[in-house]
Amino acid sequence: KQEVTQIPAALSVPEGENLVLNCSFTDSAIYNLQWFRQDPGKGLTSLLLIQSSQREQTSGRLNASLDKSSGRSTLYIAASQPGDSATYLCAVMGMEYGNKLVFGAGTILRVKS
Amino acid sequence: ETGVTQSPTHLIKTRGQQVTLRCSSQSGHNTVSWYQQALGQGPQFIFQYYREEENGRGNFPPRFSGLQFPNYSSELNVNALELDDSALYLCASSGGQGATYGYTFGSGTRLTVV
């Protein structure tokens, strides 16, 4: 059974700091890994999608890496801003259990101005 | 191109009642999945529909059921509501079954059971 863990559970940083969010998964047989952002009480916004054959993806100040063999992904946020404050979720889509996404519990990020 | 839209945004139901939630998939997407997100947790997979057929189901009882229509929109029905059904219900759509392009999520329906 696939399990996804996100560390830390919460993070508070001053504006301008670079930060790393971690995601680990137990079954490396995945199709892809997706990072999402969720504002309080809202839906999910897709940030980055990494296919199993890829090592990283970049979008603006965001960079996500994937090490499938070790079951790890990181989301790097450069020069953080108060508008980055949200919950960040990672989800994997595995080969063994069909087409569902298995999510971590998320990292709550607060960027202080 | 329009995104995924869900309705209603909020609703309050009484224990034992039935509820129907609706989702319009993103244009060109033929796969719709439903997720339940309890407060402080990650979303949990309920089921997926691909071209109007159920295509995978999570660990939810049969009182959770769904439909997908020819235009690929979808409904989630929950019978005999329980207090623990209170959650944010998220709909996600994808072209194909999500492996290539990932999933696009709607804004969710907040269900409160009292």
PDB file of C-alpha atoms in Angstrom:
ATOM      1  CA  LYS A   1       0.000   0.000   0.000  1.00  0.00           C
ATOM      2  CA  GLN A   2       1.406   3.344  -1.065  1.00  0.00           C
ATOM      3  CA  GLU A   3       2.004   5.849   1.730  1.00  0.00           C
ATOM      4  CA  VAL A   4       3.048   9.451   1.214  1.00  0.00           C
ATOM      5  CA  THR A   5       4.667  11.502   3.958  1.00  0.00           C
ATOM      6  CA  GLN A   6       5.387  15.217   3.927  1.00  0.00           C
ATOM      7  CA  ILE A   7       7.912  16.906   6.174  1.00  0.00           C
ATOM      8  CA  PRO A   8       7.710  19.349   7.837  1.00  0.00           C
ATOM      9  CA  ALA A   9       4.023  19.494   8.731  1.00  0.00           C
ATOM     10  CA  ALA A  10       4.268  23.259   9.148  1.00  0.00           C
ATOM     11  CA  LEU A  11       6.863  25.869   8.355  1.00  0.00           C
ATOM     12  CA  SER A  12       7.121  29.583   9.116  1.00  0.00           C
ATOM     13  CA  VAL A  13       9.791  31.659   7.375  1.00  0.00           C
ATOM     14  CA  PRO A  14      10.567  35.339   6.843  1.00  0.00           C
ATOM     15  CA  GLU A  15       9.928  36.831   3.452  1.00  0.00           C
ATOM     16  CA  GLY A  16      12.761  36.364   0.969  1.00  0.00           C
ATOM     17  CA  GLU A  17      14.007  33.091   2.328  1.00  0.00           C
ATOM     18  CA  ASN A  18      14.597  30.070   0.083  1.00  0.00           C
ATOM     19  CA  LEU A  19      12.919  26.922   1.375  1.00  0.00           C
ATOM     20  CA  VAL A  20      12.538  23.215   0.703  1.00  0.00           C
ATOM     21  CA  LEU A  21       9.490  21.045   1.254  1.00  0.00           C
ATOM     22  CA  ASN A  22       9.948  17.290   1.378  1.00  0.00           C
ATOM     23  CA  CYS A  23       7.773  14.430   0.181  1.00  0.00           C
ATOM     24  CA  SER A  24       8.513  10.722   0.503  1.00  0.00           C
ATOM     25  CA  PHE A  25       6.614   7.710  -0.819  1.00  0.00           C
ATOM     26  CA  THR A  26       6.940   4.022  -0.059  1.00  0.00           C
ATOM     27  CA  ASP A  27       6.305   2.416  -3.479  1.00  0.00           C
ATOM     28  CA  SER A  28       8.626   3.595  -6.237  1.00  0.00           C
ATOM     29  CA  ALA A  29       6.488   2.113  -9.044  1.00  0.00           C
ATOM     30  CA  ILE A  30       4.829   5.399  -9.977  1.00  0.00           C
ATOM     31  CA  TYR A  31       3.675   7.051 -13.186  1.00  0.00           C
ATOM     32  CA  ASN A  32       4.155  10.574 -11.913  1.00  0.00           C
ATOM     33  CA  LEU A  33       4.251  12.892  -8.929  1.00  0.00           C
ATOM     34  CA  GLN A  34       2.319  16.137  -8.732  1.00  0.00           C
ATOM     35  CA  TRP A  35       2.733  19.095  -6.379  1.00  0.00           C
ATOM     36  CA  PHE A  36      -0.343  21.153  -5.512  1.00  0.00           C
ATOM     37  CA  ARG A  37      -1.063  24.323  -3.623  1.00  0.00           C
ATOM     38  CA  GLN A  38      -4.225  24.720  -1.518  1.00  0.00           C
ATOM     39  CA  ASP A  39      -5.423  27.979  -0.025  1.00  0.00           C
ATOM     40  CA  PRO A  40      -7.642  27.711   3.092  1.00  0.00           C
ATOM     41  CA  GLY A  41     -11.020  26.187   2.267  1.00  0.00           C
ATOM     42  CA  LYS A  42     -10.261  26.132  -1.458  1.00  0.00           C
ATOM     43  CA  GLY A  43      -9.526  23.561  -4.125  1.00  0.00           C
ATOM     44  CA  LEU A  44      -6.142  22.388  -5.361  1.00  0.00           C
ATOM     45  CA  THR A  45      -3.987  24.283  -7.822  1.00  0.00           C
ATOM     46  CA  SER A  46      -1.468  22.188  -9.721  1.00  0.00           C
ATOM     47  CA  LEU A  47       2.064  23.560  -9.466  1.00  0.00           C
ATOM     48  CA  LEU A  48       4.304  20.980 -11.091  1.00  0.00           C
ATOM     49  CA  LEU A  49       3.933  17.518 -12.610  1.00  0.00           C
ATOM     50  CA  ILE A  50       6.983  15.263 -12.815  1.00  0.00           C
ATOM     51  CA  GLN A  51       6.793  12.094 -14.888  1.00  0.00           C
ATOM     52  CA  SER A  52       8.573   9.024 -13.536  1.00  0.00           C
ATOM     53  CA  SER A  53      11.232   9.335 -16.263  1.00  0.00           C
ATOM     54  CA  GLN A  54      12.045  12.932 -15.311  1.00  0.00           C
ATOM     55  CA  ARG A  55      14.354  14.233 -12.597  1.00  0.00           C
ATOM     56  CA  GLU A  56      12.980  17.728 -12.139  1.00  0.00           C
ATOM     57  CA  GLN A  57      10.552  20.376 -13.319  1.00  0.00           C
ATOM     58  CA  THR A  58      10.714  24.142 -12.972  1.00  0.00           C
ATOM     59  CA  SER A  59       8.109  26.882 -13.062  1.00  0.00           C
ATOM     60  CA  GLY A  60       9.139  30.401 -12.132  1.00  0.00           C
ATOM     61  CA  ARG A  61      10.424  30.390  -8.548  1.00  0.00           C
ATOM     62  CA  LEU A  62       9.440  26.756  -8.068  1.00  0.00           C
ATOM     63  CA  ASN A  63      11.606  23.727  -8.723  1.00  0.00           C
ATOM     64  CA  ALA A  64      10.572  20.168  -7.998  1.00  0.00           C
ATOM     65  CA  SER A  65      12.900  17.197  -8.089  1.00  0.00           C
ATOM     66  CA  LEU A  66      12.132  13.487  -8.135  1.00  0.00           C
ATOM     67  CA  ASP A  67      14.330  10.597  -7.021  1.00  0.00           C
ATOM     68  CA  LYS A  68      12.124   7.629  -7.761  1.00  0.00           C
ATOM     69  CA  SER A  69      14.556   4.984  -6.560  1.00  0.00           C
ATOM     70  CA  SER A  70      14.757   6.491  -3.091  1.00  0.00           C
ATOM     71  CA  GLY A  71      11.077   7.456  -3.027  1.00  0.00           C
ATOM     72  CA  ARG A  72      11.657  11.175  -2.528  1.00  0.00           C
ATOM     73  CA  SER A  73      10.667  14.492  -4.014  1.00  0.00           C
ATOM     74  CA  THR A  74      11.479  18.026  -2.965  1.00  0.00           C
ATOM     75  CA  LEU A  75       9.791  21.310  -3.791  1.00  0.00           C
ATOM     76  CA  TYR A  76      12.154  24.245  -3.716  1.00  0.00           C
ATOM     77  CA  ILE A  77      10.681  27.740  -3.434  1.00  0.00           C
ATOM     78  CA  ALA A  78      13.075  30.600  -4.123  1.00  0.00           C
ATOM     79  CA  ALA A  79      12.764  34.065  -2.623  1.00  0.00           C
ATOM     80  CA  SER A  80       9.558  33.296  -0.739  1.00  0.00           C
ATOM     81  CA  GLN A  81       6.761  35.893  -0.604  1.00  0.00           C
ATOM     82  CA  PRO A  82       3.766  36.321   1.727  1.00  0.00           C
ATOM     83  CA  GLY A  83       1.547  35.281  -1.190  1.00  0.00           C
ATOM     84  CA  ASP A  84       3.206  31.855  -1.107  1.00  0.00           C
ATOM     85  CA  SER A  85       1.484  31.163   2.231  1.00  0.00           C
ATOM     86  CA  ALA A  86      -0.694  28.087   1.696  1.00  0.00           C
ATOM     87  CA  THR A  87      -0.744  24.329   2.193  1.00  0.00           C
ATOM     88  CA  TYR A  88       1.443  22.400  -0.236  1.00  0.00           C
ATOM     89  CA  LEU A  89       0.438  18.839  -1.083  1.00  0.00           C
ATOM     90  CA  CYS A  90       2.300  16.194  -3.004  1.00  0.00           C
ATOM     91  CA  ALA A  91       0.547  13.281  -4.652  1.00  0.00           C
ATOM     92  CA  VAL A  92       1.768  10.204  -6.486  1.00  0.00           C
ATOM     93  CA  MET A  93       0.026   8.198  -9.152  1.00  0.00           C
ATOM     94  CA  GLY A  94       1.144   4.597  -8.895  1.00  0.00           C
ATOM     95  CA  MET A  95       1.179   1.634 -11.224  1.00  0.00           C
ATOM     96  CA  GLU A  96      -0.117  -0.962  -8.801  1.00  0.00           C
ATOM     97  CA  TYR A  97      -3.323   0.701  -7.659  1.00  0.00           C
ATOM     98  CA  GLY A  98      -4.785   2.132 -10.828  1.00  0.00           C
ATOM     99  CA  ASN A  99      -5.386   5.743 -11.579  1.00  0.00           C
ATOM    100  CA  LYS A 100      -5.883   7.302  -8.209  1.00  0.00           C
ATOM    101  CA  LEU A 101      -3.654   9.907  -6.617  1.00  0.00           C
ATOM    102  CA  VAL A 102      -2.304   9.158  -3.159  1.00  0.00           C
ATOM    103  CA  PHE A 103      -1.727  12.356  -1.207  1.00  0.00           C
ATOM    104  CA  GLY A 104       0.420  13.354   1.680  1.00  0.00           C
ATOM    105  CA  ALA A 105      -1.133  15.338   4.526  1.00  0.00           C
ATOM    106  CA  GLY A 106       0.551  18.527   3.325  1.00  0.00           C
ATOM    107  CA  THR A 107       2.958  21.158   4.601  1.00  0.00           C
ATOM    108  CA  ILE A 108       1.401  24.377   5.904  1.00  0.00           C
ATOM    109  CA  LEU A 109       3.641  27.252   4.865  1.00  0.00           C
ATOM    110  CA  ARG A 110       3.520  30.734   6.340  1.00  0.00           C
ATOM    111  CA  VAL A 111       5.736  33.451   4.904  1.00  0.00           C
ATOM    112  CA  LYS A 112       5.992  36.454   7.204  1.00  0.00           C
ATOM    113  CA  SER A 113       6.395  39.960   5.833  1.00  0.00           C
TER     114      SER A 113
ATOM    115  CA  GLU B   1     -10.544  26.926 -21.885  1.00  0.00           C
ATOM    116  CA  THR B   2     -12.721  26.532 -18.799  1.00  0.00           C
ATOM    117  CA  GLY B   3     -11.467  24.703 -15.761  1.00  0.00           C
ATOM    118  CA  VAL B   4     -13.239  22.242 -13.496  1.00  0.00           C
ATOM    119  CA  THR B   5     -16.375  23.657 -11.931  1.00  0.00           C
ATOM    120  CA  GLN B   6     -18.223  22.218  -8.957  1.00  0.00           C
ATOM    121  CA  SER B   7     -21.621  22.977  -7.483  1.00  0.00           C
ATOM    122  CA  PRO B   8     -22.801  23.839  -4.973  1.00  0.00           C
ATOM    123  CA  THR B   9     -19.880  25.488  -3.168  1.00  0.00           C
ATOM    124  CA  HIS B  10     -21.338  24.885   0.282  1.00  0.00           C
ATOM    125  CA  LEU B  11     -24.258  22.960   1.713  1.00  0.00           C
ATOM    126  CA  ILE B  12     -25.566  21.794   5.025  1.00  0.00           C
ATOM    127  CA  LYS B  13     -27.459  18.523   5.382  1.00  0.00           C
ATOM    128  CA  THR B  14     -28.981  16.592   8.242  1.00  0.00           C
ATOM    129  CA  ARG B  15     -27.758  13.142   9.232  1.00  0.00           C
ATOM    130  CA  GLY B  16     -29.610  10.458   7.290  1.00  0.00           C
ATOM    131  CA  GLN B  17     -30.354  12.676   4.295  1.00  0.00           C
ATOM    132  CA  GLN B  18     -29.059  12.215   0.763  1.00  0.00           C
ATOM    133  CA  VAL B  19     -26.920  14.658  -1.221  1.00  0.00           C
ATOM    134  CA  THR B  20     -25.845  15.106  -4.839  1.00  0.00           C
ATOM    135  CA  LEU B  21     -22.728  17.020  -5.796  1.00  0.00           C
ATOM    136  CA  ARG B  22     -21.987  18.054  -9.362  1.00  0.00           C
ATOM    137  CA  CYS B  23     -18.850  18.531 -11.412  1.00  0.00           C
ATOM    138  CA  SER B  24     -18.189  19.817 -14.912  1.00  0.00           C
ATOM    139  CA  SER B  25     -14.879  18.605 -16.227  1.00  0.00           C
ATOM    140  CA  GLN B  26     -12.371  20.766 -18.042  1.00  0.00           C
ATOM    141  CA  SER B  27     -12.991  21.011 -21.764  1.00  0.00           C
ATOM    142  CA  GLY B  28     -11.520  18.008 -23.575  1.00  0.00           C
ATOM    143  CA  HIS B  29     -11.164  15.896 -20.420  1.00  0.00           C
ATOM    144  CA  ASN B  30     -12.891  12.492 -20.387  1.00  0.00           C
ATOM    145  CA  THR B  31     -11.842  11.290 -16.929  1.00  0.00           C
ATOM    146  CA  VAL B  32     -13.335  12.520 -13.661  1.00  0.00           C
ATOM    147  CA  SER B  33     -12.233  11.544 -10.163  1.00  0.00           C
ATOM    148  CA  TRP B  34     -13.760  12.400  -6.808  1.00  0.00           C
ATOM    149  CA  TYR B  35     -11.864  12.940  -3.565  1.00  0.00           C
ATOM    150  CA  GLN B  36     -12.885  13.550   0.037  1.00  0.00           C
ATOM    151  CA  GLN B  37     -10.733  15.840   2.145  1.00  0.00           C
ATOM    152  CA  ALA B  38     -11.303  15.956   5.878  1.00  0.00           C
ATOM    153  CA  LEU B  39      -9.997  18.943   7.803  1.00  0.00           C
ATOM    154  CA  GLY B  40      -6.217  18.878   8.157  1.00  0.00           C
ATOM    155  CA  GLN B  41      -5.759  15.823   5.952  1.00  0.00           C
ATOM    156  CA  GLY B  42      -4.827  15.094   2.371  1.00  0.00           C
ATOM    157  CA  PRO B  43      -7.595  14.183  -0.094  1.00  0.00           C
ATOM    158  CA  GLN B  44      -8.724  10.553  -0.174  1.00  0.00           C
ATOM    159  CA  PHE B  45      -9.728   8.877  -3.458  1.00  0.00           C
ATOM    160  CA  ILE B  46     -13.424   7.956  -3.693  1.00  0.00           C
ATOM    161  CA  PHE B  47     -13.754   6.763  -7.302  1.00  0.00           C
ATOM    162  CA  GLN B  48     -12.986   7.590 -10.906  1.00  0.00           C
ATOM    163  CA  TYR B  49     -15.088   7.588 -14.089  1.00  0.00           C
ATOM    164  CA  TYR B  50     -13.622   7.164 -17.538  1.00  0.00           C
ATOM    165  CA  ARG B  51     -15.909   7.446 -20.565  1.00  0.00           C
ATOM    166  CA  GLU B  52     -19.009   6.946 -18.381  1.00  0.00           C
ATOM    167  CA  GLU B  53     -17.732   3.759 -16.677  1.00  0.00           C
ATOM    168  CA  GLU B  54     -16.452   3.439 -13.118  1.00  0.00           C
ATOM    169  CA  ASN B  55     -12.702   2.939 -13.382  1.00  0.00           C
ATOM    170  CA  GLY B  56     -11.453   2.390  -9.863  1.00  0.00           C
ATOM    171  CA  ARG B  57     -12.827   2.874  -6.385  1.00  0.00           C
ATOM    172  CA  GLY B  58     -11.286   3.731  -3.053  1.00  0.00           C
ATOM    173  CA  ASN B  59     -12.171   2.455   0.391  1.00  0.00           C
ATOM    174  CA  PHE B  60     -15.624   4.047   0.617  1.00  0.00           C
ATOM    175  CA  PRO B  61     -18.931   2.284   1.360  1.00  0.00           C
ATOM    176  CA  PRO B  62     -21.563   1.675  -1.347  1.00  0.00           C
ATOM    177  CA  ARG B  63     -23.654   4.608  -0.131  1.00  0.00           C
ATOM    178  CA  PHE B  64     -21.125   6.696  -2.057  1.00  0.00           C
ATOM    179  CA  SER B  65     -22.071   6.371  -5.717  1.00  0.00           C
ATOM    180  CA  GLY B  66     -21.514   8.304  -8.895  1.00  0.00           C
ATOM    181  CA  LEU B  67     -22.344   8.877 -12.500  1.00  0.00           C
ATOM    182  CA  GLN B  68     -20.625  10.287 -15.529  1.00  0.00           C
ATOM    183  CA  PHE B  69     -22.653  11.728 -18.380  1.00  0.00           C
ATOM    184  CA  PRO B  70     -21.955  11.723 -22.136  1.00  0.00           C
ATOM    185  CA  ASN B  71     -20.558  15.261 -21.876  1.00  0.00           C
ATOM    186  CA  TYR B  72     -18.153  13.903 -19.206  1.00  0.00           C
ATOM    187  CA  SER B  73     -19.694  15.890 -16.382  1.00  0.00           C
ATOM    188  CA  SER B  74     -20.219  13.876 -13.211  1.00  0.00           C
ATOM    189  CA  GLU B  75     -22.270  13.524 -10.044  1.00  0.00           C
ATOM    190  CA  LEU B  76     -21.347  12.202  -6.631  1.00  0.00           C
ATOM    191  CA  ASN B  77     -24.264  10.894  -4.581  1.00  0.00           C
ATOM    192  CA  VAL B  78     -24.067  10.112  -0.888  1.00  0.00           C
ATOM    193  CA  ASN B  79     -26.960   8.359   0.836  1.00  0.00           C
ATOM    194  CA  ALA B  80     -27.719   8.059   4.547  1.00  0.00           C
ATOM    195  CA  LEU B  81     -25.376  10.880   5.477  1.00  0.00           C
ATOM    196  CA  GLU B  82     -23.278  10.497   8.597  1.00  0.00           C
ATOM    197  CA  LEU B  83     -21.563  13.185  10.647  1.00  0.00           C
ATOM    198  CA  ASP B  84     -18.163  11.910   9.466  1.00  0.00           C
ATOM    199  CA  ASP B  85     -19.142  12.688   5.874  1.00  0.00           C
ATOM    200  CA  SER B  86     -18.567  16.355   6.668  1.00  0.00           C
ATOM    201  CA  ALA B  87     -15.643  17.297   4.442  1.00  0.00           C
ATOM    202  CA  LEU B  88     -14.486  19.131   1.340  1.00  0.00           C
ATOM    203  CA  TYR B  89     -15.374  17.114  -1.750  1.00  0.00           C
ATOM    204  CA  LEU B  90     -13.060  17.667  -4.678  1.00  0.00           C
ATOM    205  CA  CYS B  91     -13.552  16.782  -8.310  1.00  0.00           C
ATOM    206  CA  ALA B  92     -10.588  16.364 -10.653  1.00  0.00           C
ATOM    207  CA  SER B  93     -10.504  15.849 -14.392  1.00  0.00           C
ATOM    208  CA  SER B  94      -7.902  14.676 -16.830  1.00  0.00           C
ATOM    209  CA  GLY B  95      -7.459  13.865 -20.486  1.00  0.00           C
ATOM    210  CA  GLY B  96      -6.939  10.122 -20.642  1.00  0.00           C
ATOM    211  CA  GLN B  97      -6.492   8.675 -17.164  1.00  0.00           C
ATOM    212  CA  GLY B  98      -4.090  11.157 -15.670  1.00  0.00           C
ATOM    213  CA  ALA B  99      -0.787   9.451 -16.309  1.00  0.00           C
ATOM    214  CA  THR B 100       0.446  11.895 -18.928  1.00  0.00           C
ATOM    215  CA  TYR B 101      -1.001  15.263 -18.054  1.00  0.00           C
ATOM    216  CA  GLY B 102      -1.894  14.973 -14.402  1.00  0.00           C
ATOM    217  CA  TYR B 103      -5.148  16.166 -12.892  1.00  0.00           C
ATOM    218  CA  THR B 104      -6.936  19.519 -12.727  1.00  0.00           C
ATOM    219  CA  PHE B 105      -9.006  20.088  -9.603  1.00  0.00           C
ATOM    220  CA  GLY B 106     -12.113  22.139  -8.984  1.00  0.00           C
ATOM    221  CA  SER B 107     -12.671  24.460  -6.036  1.00  0.00           C
ATOM    222  CA  GLY B 108     -14.616  21.856  -4.118  1.00  0.00           C
ATOM    223  CA  THR B 109     -17.929  21.525  -2.324  1.00  0.00           C
ATOM    224  CA  ARG B 110     -17.904  21.984   1.445  1.00  0.00           C
ATOM    225  CA  LEU B 111     -20.442  19.566   2.942  1.00  0.00           C
ATOM    226  CA  THR B 112     -21.481  19.918   6.559  1.00  0.00           C
ATOM    227  CA  VAL B 113     -23.632  17.186   8.105  1.00  0.00           C
ATOM    228  CA  VAL B 114     -25.423  18.129  11.317  1.00  0.00           C
TER     229      VAL B 114
END
